[in-house]
Coordinates of C-alpha atoms (C1' of nucleotides) in Angstrom, one line a residue:
Chain A
M295 CA -8.8 35.9 -23.8
G296 CA -7.5 35.1 -20.4
R297 CA -4.1 34.8 -18.8
P298 CA -2.0 32.2 -20.6
K299 CA -0.9 29.0 -18.8
E300 CA 2.5 29.1 -17.1
H301 CA 2.5 25.5 -16.0
G302 CA 3.2 23.9 -19.3
A303 CA 4.9 20.7 -20.5
Q304 CA 8.2 21.5 -18.9
T305 CA 6.7 22.2 -15.4
R306 CA 4.9 19.0 -15.8
A307 CA 8.0 17.1 -16.6
A308 CA 9.9 18.8 -13.8
L309 CA 7.2 17.8 -11.3
L310 CA 7.3 14.2 -12.5
T311 CA 11.0 13.9 -12.3
A312 CA 11.0 15.5 -8.9
A313 CA 8.3 13.1 -7.7
A314 CA 10.1 10.2 -9.2
E315 CA 13.4 11.1 -7.4
I316 CA 11.8 11.5 -4.0
L317 CA 9.9 8.3 -4.5
H318 CA 13.0 6.4 -5.6
A319 CA 15.1 7.8 -2.8
E320 CA 12.7 7.6 0.2
G321 CA 9.7 5.6 -0.9
A322 CA 6.1 6.4 -1.7
Q323 CA 5.1 7.8 1.6
A324 CA 7.7 10.6 1.3
V325 CA 6.0 12.0 -1.8
S326 CA 3.8 15.0 -0.8
V327 CA 2.3 17.6 -3.0
R328 CA 4.0 20.4 -1.1
R329 CA 7.4 18.8 -1.2
V330 CA 7.3 18.0 -4.9
A331 CA 6.2 21.6 -5.7
A332 CA 8.9 23.0 -3.5
V333 CA 11.7 21.0 -5.2
V334 CA 10.5 22.3 -8.6
G335 CA 10.2 25.8 -7.1
T336 CA 6.5 26.3 -7.9
S337 CA 3.3 26.2 -6.0
T338 CA 1.1 23.3 -5.0
R339 CA -1.4 24.8 -7.4
A340 CA 0.7 23.7 -10.3
V341 CA 0.1 20.1 -9.3
Y342 CA -3.6 20.6 -9.3
S343 CA -3.6 22.4 -12.6
L344 CA -1.4 19.9 -14.5
F345 CA -2.7 16.8 -12.8
D346 CA -6.1 16.5 -11.1
D347 CA -4.8 15.7 -7.7
K348 CA -2.1 13.8 -6.0
E349 CA -3.5 10.5 -7.3
G350 CA -3.2 11.9 -10.8
L351 CA 0.5 12.6 -10.2
L352 CA 1.1 9.1 -8.9
R353 CA -0.9 7.7 -11.7
E354 CA 1.4 9.4 -14.2
L355 CA 4.3 7.9 -12.3
S356 CA 2.9 4.5 -12.7
M357 CA 3.0 5.1 -16.4
D358 CA 6.7 4.9 -15.8
V359 CA 6.7 1.4 -14.5
A360 CA 4.2 0.3 -17.1
E361 CA 6.5 1.6 -19.7
T362 CA 9.4 -0.2 -18.1
M363 CA 7.4 -3.4 -18.1
R364 CA 6.5 -2.9 -21.7
R365 CA 10.1 -2.2 -22.7
H366 CA 11.5 -5.3 -21.0
H367 CA 8.7 -7.5 -22.3
E368 CA 9.0 -6.4 -25.9
A369 CA 12.7 -6.6 -25.8
V370 CA 12.4 -10.4 -25.5
P371 CA 13.0 -11.9 -28.9
S372 CA 10.8 -14.5 -30.5
M373 CA 12.2 -18.0 -29.9
D374 CA 11.7 -21.4 -31.4
D375 CA 10.6 -23.0 -28.2
P376 CA 7.7 -21.1 -26.6
I377 CA 8.7 -22.5 -23.2
D378 CA 12.1 -20.7 -23.4
E379 CA 10.4 -17.5 -24.5
I380 CA 8.0 -17.6 -21.6
L381 CA 10.8 -18.1 -19.2
E382 CA 12.6 -15.1 -20.6
L383 CA 9.4 -13.1 -20.3
A384 CA 9.1 -14.0 -16.7
L385 CA 12.7 -12.7 -16.2
A386 CA 11.7 -9.6 -18.1
Y387 CA 9.0 -9.0 -15.5
R388 CA 11.6 -9.5 -12.8
A389 CA 14.0 -7.0 -14.4
A390 CA 11.3 -4.4 -14.7
A391 CA 10.2 -4.8 -11.1
R392 CA 13.8 -4.6 -9.9
E393 CA 14.4 -1.5 -12.1
K394 CA 11.6 0.4 -10.4
P395 CA 11.2 -1.3 -7.0
Q396 CA 9.4 1.7 -5.4
L397 CA 6.9 1.9 -8.2
Y398 CA 6.1 -1.8 -8.4
D399 CA 3.2 -1.6 -6.0
L400 CA 1.8 1.3 -8.0
F401 CA 2.0 -0.9 -11.1
F402 CA 0.2 -3.8 -9.6
A403 CA -2.4 -1.5 -8.1
M404 CA -3.4 -0.8 -11.7
V405 CA -4.4 -4.4 -12.2
S406 CA -8.1 -4.6 -12.0
P407 CA -10.9 -6.2 -14.0
R408 CA -12.8 -2.9 -13.8
A409 CA -10.1 -1.0 -15.6
D410 CA -11.2 1.2 -18.5
R411 CA -10.0 -0.2 -21.8
A412 CA -9.8 3.3 -23.2
D413 CA -7.4 4.4 -20.5
P414 CA -3.9 4.8 -22.0
L415 CA -2.4 3.6 -18.7
F416 CA -4.4 0.4 -18.7
A417 CA -3.6 -0.1 -22.4
L418 CA 0.1 0.2 -21.6
V419 CA -0.1 -2.2 -18.8
Y420 CA -2.0 -4.6 -21.0
R421 CA 0.7 -4.6 -23.7
S422 CA 3.0 -6.5 -21.4
F423 CA 0.4 -9.1 -20.6
E424 CA -0.5 -9.3 -24.3
R425 CA 3.1 -9.9 -25.2
V426 CA 3.0 -13.0 -22.9
L427 CA -0.4 -14.0 -24.2
T428 CA 0.9 -14.0 -27.8
V429 CA 3.5 -16.7 -27.0
V430 CA 1.1 -18.6 -24.8
R431 CA -1.5 -18.6 -27.5
R432 CA 1.1 -20.0 -30.0
A433 CA 2.0 -22.7 -27.5
V434 CA -1.6 -23.6 -26.8
A435 CA -2.2 -23.9 -30.6
A436 CA 0.8 -26.2 -30.9
G437 CA -0.6 -28.4 -28.2
V438 CA 2.1 -27.6 -25.6
F439 CA -0.4 -27.0 -22.8
P440 CA -3.0 -29.8 -23.3
G441 CA -6.3 -29.1 -21.8
R442 CA -5.6 -25.4 -21.0
D443 CA -6.4 -22.1 -22.7
E444 CA -4.2 -19.0 -22.9
F445 CA -6.0 -17.2 -20.1
S446 CA -5.6 -20.0 -17.7
V447 CA -1.9 -20.2 -18.4
G448 CA -1.5 -16.5 -18.4
R449 CA -3.3 -16.0 -15.1
H450 CA -1.2 -18.7 -13.5
L451 CA 2.0 -17.1 -14.7
F452 CA 0.9 -13.7 -13.6
A453 CA 0.2 -14.9 -10.1
L454 CA 3.5 -16.6 -9.9
V455 CA 5.6 -13.7 -11.2
H456 CA 3.8 -11.2 -9.0
G457 CA 4.4 -13.5 -6.0
L458 CA 8.0 -13.9 -6.8
A459 CA 8.5 -10.2 -7.4
S460 CA 6.8 -9.4 -4.1
L461 CA 9.0 -11.8 -2.2
E462 CA 12.2 -10.6 -3.9
L463 CA 11.5 -6.9 -3.3
R464 CA 11.0 -7.8 0.4
G465 CA 14.4 -9.5 0.4
V466 CA 13.0 -12.9 0.9
L467 CA 14.8 -14.5 -2.1
G468 CA 18.3 -13.6 -0.9
D469 CA 20.8 -11.9 -3.1
A470 CA 20.4 -11.3 -6.8
P471 CA 22.2 -14.5 -8.1
T472 CA 20.2 -16.6 -5.7
A473 CA 17.0 -14.9 -6.6
V474 CA 17.4 -15.3 -10.3
N475 CA 17.8 -19.1 -9.7
V476 CA 14.7 -19.2 -7.7
W477 CA 12.9 -17.5 -10.5
R478 CA 14.3 -20.0 -13.1
Q479 CA 13.5 -23.0 -11.0
S480 CA 10.0 -21.8 -10.1
V481 CA 8.9 -20.7 -13.5
G482 CA 10.6 -23.7 -15.0
A483 CA 8.7 -26.2 -12.7
T484 CA 5.5 -24.4 -13.4
L485 CA 5.9 -24.6 -17.1
V486 CA 6.6 -28.3 -16.7
G487 CA 3.4 -28.8 -14.7
L488 CA 1.4 -26.8 -17.2
Q489 CA 2.5 -29.1 -20.0
Q490 CA 0.7 -32.0 -18.3
P491 CA -3.1 -32.3 -18.7
P492 CA -5.0 -30.7 -15.8
A493 CA -6.4 -32.7 -13.1
P494 CA -10.1 -33.6 -13.5
G495 CA -12.8 -32.0 -11.3
G496 CA -12.7 -28.5 -12.8
R497 CA -12.4 -26.9 -16.2
A498 CA -8.9 -25.6 -17.1
D499 CA -10.2 -22.1 -17.8
G500 CA -11.3 -21.7 -14.3
A501 CA -15.0 -21.9 -14.8
P502 CA -16.8 -24.4 -12.6
A503 CA -17.3 -27.9 -14.0
A504 CA -20.5 -28.3 -15.9
T505 CA -21.9 -31.3 -14.1
Chain B
M279 CA 2.2 5.1 44.1
G280 CA 0.8 6.7 41.0
R281 CA -2.6 6.9 39.5
P282 CA -4.0 3.5 38.6
K283 CA -4.4 2.6 35.0
E284 CA -7.8 3.2 33.5
H285 CA -7.0 1.9 30.0
G286 CA -6.9 -1.8 30.8
A287 CA -7.6 -4.9 28.9
Q288 CA -11.2 -4.0 28.0
T289 CA -10.3 -0.6 26.6
R290 CA -7.6 -2.4 24.6
A291 CA -10.1 -4.9 23.3
A292 CA -12.6 -2.2 22.5
L293 CA -10.1 -0.2 20.6
L294 CA -9.1 -3.2 18.6
T295 CA -12.6 -4.2 17.7
A296 CA -13.4 -0.6 16.7
A297 CA -10.3 -0.4 14.5
A298 CA -11.1 -3.7 13.0
E299 CA -14.7 -2.6 12.2
I300 CA -13.6 0.6 10.6
L301 CA -10.9 -1.2 8.6
H302 CA -13.3 -3.9 7.5
A303 CA -16.0 -1.4 6.5
E304 CA -13.9 1.3 4.8
G305 CA -10.4 0.0 4.3
A306 CA -7.0 0.7 5.9
Q307 CA -6.8 4.4 5.0
A308 CA -9.9 5.1 7.0
V309 CA -8.4 4.0 10.3
S310 CA -7.2 7.0 12.2
V311 CA -6.2 7.2 15.9
R312 CA -8.7 10.0 16.6
R313 CA -11.5 8.2 15.0
V314 CA -10.9 4.9 16.7
A315 CA -10.6 6.6 20.0
A316 CA -13.8 8.5 19.4
V317 CA -15.8 5.4 18.6
V318 CA -14.7 3.8 21.9
G319 CA -15.4 7.1 23.6
T320 CA -11.9 7.6 25.0
S321 CA -9.0 9.8 24.1
T322 CA -6.2 9.4 21.7
R323 CA -3.9 9.1 24.6
A324 CA -5.4 5.6 25.3
V325 CA -4.0 4.4 22.0
Y326 CA -0.6 5.6 22.8
S327 CA -0.7 4.1 26.3
L328 CA -1.9 0.7 25.3
F329 CA -0.1 0.5 22.0
D330 CA 3.1 2.4 21.3
D331 CA 1.7 4.2 18.3
K332 CA -0.7 3.7 15.4
E333 CA 1.6 1.2 13.9
G334 CA 1.4 -0.8 17.1
L335 CA -2.4 -0.8 16.8
L336 CA -2.3 -2.0 13.2
R337 CA 0.4 -4.5 14.2
E338 CA -2.0 -5.9 16.8
L339 CA -4.6 -6.1 14.1
S340 CA -2.3 -8.1 11.9
M341 CA -2.1 -10.6 14.7
D342 CA -5.8 -11.2 13.8
V343 CA -5.0 -12.2 10.2
A344 CA -2.0 -14.2 11.3
E345 CA -4.2 -16.1 13.8
T346 CA -6.8 -16.6 11.0
M347 CA -4.1 -18.0 8.8
R348 CA -2.9 -20.3 11.6
R349 CA -6.4 -21.5 12.3
H350 CA -7.1 -22.4 8.7
H351 CA -3.7 -24.0 8.2
E352 CA -3.8 -26.1 11.3
A353 CA -7.4 -27.2 10.6
V354 CA -6.2 -29.1 7.5
P355 CA -5.9 -32.7 8.6
S356 CA -3.0 -35.0 7.8
M357 CA -3.5 -36.9 4.6
D358 CA -1.9 -40.0 3.1
D359 CA -0.9 -38.2 -0.1
P360 CA 1.2 -35.1 0.7
I361 CA 0.2 -33.6 -2.7
D362 CA -3.5 -33.6 -1.6
E363 CA -2.5 -32.1 1.7
I364 CA -0.5 -29.3 0.1
L365 CA -3.4 -28.5 -2.2
E366 CA -5.7 -28.2 0.8
L367 CA -3.2 -26.0 2.6
A368 CA -3.2 -23.7 -0.4
L369 CA -7.0 -23.5 -0.2
A370 CA -6.6 -22.8 3.5
Y371 CA -4.4 -19.8 2.7
R372 CA -7.1 -18.7 0.2
A373 CA -9.8 -19.0 2.9
A374 CA -7.9 -17.0 5.4
A375 CA -7.2 -14.2 2.9
R376 CA -10.9 -14.1 1.9
E377 CA -12.0 -14.1 5.5
K378 CA -9.9 -10.9 6.3
P379 CA -9.5 -9.3 2.9
Q380 CA -8.8 -5.8 4.3
L381 CA -6.1 -7.2 6.6
Y382 CA -4.3 -9.4 4.0
D383 CA -1.9 -6.7 3.0
L384 CA -1.0 -6.1 6.6
F385 CA -0.3 -9.8 6.9
F386 CA 2.0 -9.9 3.9
A387 CA 3.8 -6.8 5.1
M388 CA 4.9 -8.9 8.0
V389 CA 6.8 -11.2 5.7
S390 CA 10.5 -10.2 5.9
P391 CA 13.8 -12.0 6.3
R392 CA 14.8 -9.4 8.9
A393 CA 11.8 -10.3 11.1
D394 CA 12.7 -10.9 14.8
R395 CA 12.3 -14.6 15.7
A396 CA 11.4 -13.6 19.2
D397 CA 8.5 -11.5 18.0
P398 CA 5.2 -13.2 18.8
L399 CA 3.6 -11.9 15.7
F400 CA 6.4 -13.3 13.5
A401 CA 6.2 -16.5 15.4
L402 CA 2.5 -16.7 14.7
V403 CA 3.0 -16.0 11.0
Y404 CA 5.7 -18.6 10.9
R405 CA 3.4 -21.3 12.3
S406 CA 1.4 -21.3 9.1
F407 CA 4.5 -21.6 7.0
E408 CA 5.8 -24.2 9.2
R409 CA 2.6 -26.2 8.9
V410 CA 3.2 -26.3 5.1
L411 CA 6.9 -27.0 5.5
T412 CA 6.1 -30.1 7.6
V413 CA 4.2 -31.8 4.8
V414 CA 6.7 -30.6 2.2
R415 CA 9.5 -32.0 4.3
R416 CA 7.7 -35.3 4.5
A417 CA 7.2 -35.3 0.8
V418 CA 10.8 -34.5 0.1
A419 CA 11.9 -37.3 2.3
A420 CA 9.6 -39.7 0.4
G421 CA 11.2 -38.6 -2.9
V422 CA 8.1 -36.8 -4.2
F423 CA 10.1 -33.7 -5.2
P424 CA 13.3 -35.1 -6.7
G425 CA 16.2 -32.7 -6.7
R426 CA 14.4 -30.1 -4.5
D427 CA 14.5 -29.2 -0.9
E428 CA 11.7 -28.1 1.4
F429 CA 12.6 -24.4 1.2
S430 CA 12.7 -24.3 -2.5
V431 CA 9.2 -25.9 -2.7
G432 CA 7.9 -23.8 0.2
R433 CA 9.1 -20.5 -1.4
H434 CA 7.6 -21.5 -4.7
L435 CA 4.2 -22.3 -3.1
F436 CA 4.3 -19.1 -1.1
A437 CA 4.9 -17.0 -4.1
L438 CA 2.1 -18.7 -6.0
V439 CA -0.5 -18.5 -3.2
H440 CA 0.4 -14.8 -2.5
G441 CA 0.0 -14.1 -6.2
L442 CA -3.3 -15.9 -6.5
A443 CA -4.6 -14.2 -3.3
S444 CA -3.5 -10.8 -4.6
L445 CA -5.3 -11.4 -7.9
E446 CA -8.4 -12.7 -6.3
L447 CA -8.8 -9.9 -3.8
R448 CA -8.6 -7.5 -6.7
G449 CA -11.4 -9.4 -8.4
V450 CA -9.3 -10.7 -11.3
L451 CA -10.2 -14.3 -10.7
G452 CA -13.9 -13.8 -11.2
D453 CA -16.5 -15.1 -8.8
A454 CA -15.8 -17.5 -6.0
P455 CA -16.6 -20.8 -7.8
T456 CA -14.4 -19.7 -10.7
A457 CA -11.7 -18.6 -8.4
V458 CA -11.5 -21.8 -6.5
N459 CA -11.0 -23.7 -9.7
V460 CA -8.2 -21.4 -10.7
W461 CA -6.6 -22.1 -7.4
R462 CA -7.0 -25.8 -7.8
Q463 CA -5.7 -25.9 -11.4
S464 CA -2.8 -23.6 -10.7
V465 CA -1.6 -25.2 -7.5
G466 CA -2.2 -28.6 -9.0
A467 CA -0.2 -27.9 -12.1
T468 CA 2.6 -26.4 -9.9
L469 CA 2.7 -29.6 -7.8
V470 CA 2.9 -31.7 -10.9
G471 CA 5.9 -29.6 -12.2
L472 CA 7.7 -29.8 -8.8
Q473 CA 7.5 -33.6 -9.0
Q474 CA 9.7 -33.6 -12.0
P475 CA 13.5 -33.1 -11.6
P476 CA 14.5 -29.4 -11.9
A477 CA 16.1 -28.2 -15.1
P478 CA 19.9 -28.0 -15.0
G479 CA 21.7 -24.7 -14.8
G480 CA 21.1 -23.8 -11.2
R481 CA 20.7 -25.5 -7.9
A482 CA 17.2 -26.3 -6.8
D483 CA 17.6 -24.5 -3.5
G484 CA 18.1 -21.3 -5.3
A485 CA 21.8 -20.9 -4.7
P486 CA 23.9 -20.2 -7.8
A487 CA 25.4 -23.2 -9.5
A488 CA 28.8 -24.2 -8.2
T489 CA 30.6 -24.5 -11.5
Chain C
dC145 C1' -5.0 53.6 -27.0
dA146 C1' -7.8 52.6 -22.8
dC147 C1' -10.6 49.2 -20.6
dA148 C1' -13.0 45.5 -19.0
dA149 C1' -13.5 40.5 -19.4
dT150 C1' -11.1 36.4 -18.5
dA151 C1' -8.3 32.6 -17.2
dC152 C1' -4.7 31.6 -14.5
dC153 C1' -1.5 32.0 -10.4
dG154 C1' 0.3 32.1 -5.6
dG155 C1' -0.6 32.1 -0.9
dG156 C1' -3.4 31.2 2.8
dA157 C1' -7.1 28.7 4.9
dC158 C1' -9.6 24.3 6.1
dA159 C1' -10.1 19.9 7.8
dC160 C1' -7.6 16.4 8.5
dT161 C1' -3.5 13.2 10.1
dG162 C1' 0.1 11.1 13.8
dT163 C1' 2.5 12.4 17.8
dT164 C1' 3.9 14.8 22.0
dA165 C1' 4.3 18.3 25.8
dC166 C1' 1.5 20.2 29.5
dG167 C1' -1.3 20.9 33.3
dT168 C1' -4.4 18.2 36.0
dT169 C1' -6.2 14.5 38.6
dA170 C1' -6.5 10.4 41.4
dC171 C1' -4.5 7.1 44.0
dG172 C1' -1.0 4.7 47.7
dC173 C1' 2.1 5.7 51.3
dC174 C1' 4.0 8.1 55.2
Chain D
dG100 C1' -4.0 15.0 55.8
dG101 C1' -0.1 15.9 52.9
dC102 C1' 2.8 14.4 49.3
dG103 C1' 4.9 12.0 45.5
dT104 C1' 3.9 9.8 41.4
dA105 C1' 1.9 7.9 37.5
dA106 C1' -1.6 8.1 34.2
dC107 C1' -5.0 11.0 32.5
dG108 C1' -7.5 14.4 28.8
dT109 C1' -6.5 18.4 26.3
dA110 C1' -4.3 21.1 23.4
dA111 C1' -0.7 22.1 20.6
dC112 C1' 2.8 21.0 16.8
dA113 C1' 4.1 19.7 12.4
dG114 C1' 2.7 17.7 8.6
dT115 C1' -0.8 16.1 4.9
dG116 C1' -4.3 16.8 0.6
dT117 C1' -7.4 20.1 -1.1
dC118 C1' -9.8 24.4 -2.1
dC119 C1' -11.0 29.2 -2.1
dC120 C1' -9.7 34.3 -2.7
dG121 C1' -7.4 38.3 -4.0
dG122 C1' -4.4 39.6 -7.5
dT123 C1' -2.4 39.6 -12.1
dA124 C1' -1.2 39.2 -16.8
dT125 C1' -3.1 38.9 -21.3
dT126 C1' -6.2 39.9 -24.9
dG127 C1' -10.4 41.1 -27.5
dT128 C1' -13.2 45.1 -27.8
dG129 C1' -14.8 49.9 -27.7

DNA sequence: CACAATACCGGGACACTGTTACGTTACGCC
DNA sequence: GGCGTAACGTAACAGTGTCCCGGTATTGTG
């Protein structure tokens, strides 16, 4: 009973690709519900039927970056030296950010401690982090990062790659060959530092010292 | 000749404080020209007379963060050990970001290689970076960072503190005491790594290797 | 086969946004 | 006092996200 849905999977896909094209070509602020609907040739109503609202549409788009992140991260092969593997994973983060520069901010906006674990988008984002944690965990077990745990190292690396990505996407790191060297040197130096025991005065996991 | 200006320095100040209050209380998206004008009790025209447009208003607000950054950075005293001083400067960056959390994104948006050197806002932003560069330069001259130059070290530190600030403002670093430990450990480990000679395969300044 | 119930659709309306053109007003100068 | 001029407030314009209303297509039922 009732009129059957017209806005099905293909309209949904068309809206997403249209939104992605506009976003890729002109940036996030150029994406409007009316415009996306007009490109597809449907009404704004379709957006509100298929996604809840504009945020839902953008949220679906950020699945795109999250998937790009996952792809690059899981494409990194296992290596004998976990240090080499972590460096490659950092460069995978860079590659994903450069592949979807306009979506990168959307991706990082998903990072939140209050994220719902059952949310498929969060789960997808977490897979990339988990890929890194796997190696780090192995390295910690092997005594590569004395006095540190996997989360401490993971957080540090996350902060660094996000900072590097932010700077590069703003053009601060120069052209691509220069930028990749900055990444190599920065991540490399960080990994060297992490292999030394942490300075006293605070626990390595970030919790305050139990005095 | 001509009607005298009514929208002088005090209207300007009132608009700025009103905008800052709204931004502080409800975030950046809540700031609208009409609303700011209504709070002050004047017309939208005043905003366009005193500032060029809304971006000009926000731009003036970002002077606020830039000034906060400068204040915290220049409050850090000279120390015997440049490593200690750099760590304190990193914590100064953190303090400034935490003092104006809603404005932090505006601050970072000002970072661009295409920034106009004559722009007073850019000049203000650059003072904080220059404060760091001064110590780093001294350390490089003393041979503390073998095989690296001041810009390589400065960029690395900038990426790290921006990443840490971004994570902390999103609540990822936990409560304040935990977060400050994360900062100390991360910046500390980074400084340890930078004191080791860089890995071969690329120049430390980020430029591609001259093979 | 007719009909009403139903679930969806498109277009228009609403409350906003930033920005600008317009008519008005208030001053200094002649 | 009249006039030119510059700044004023208002109102309009084009755009945004969102939501409601009249219409419509389908389908179970009489």
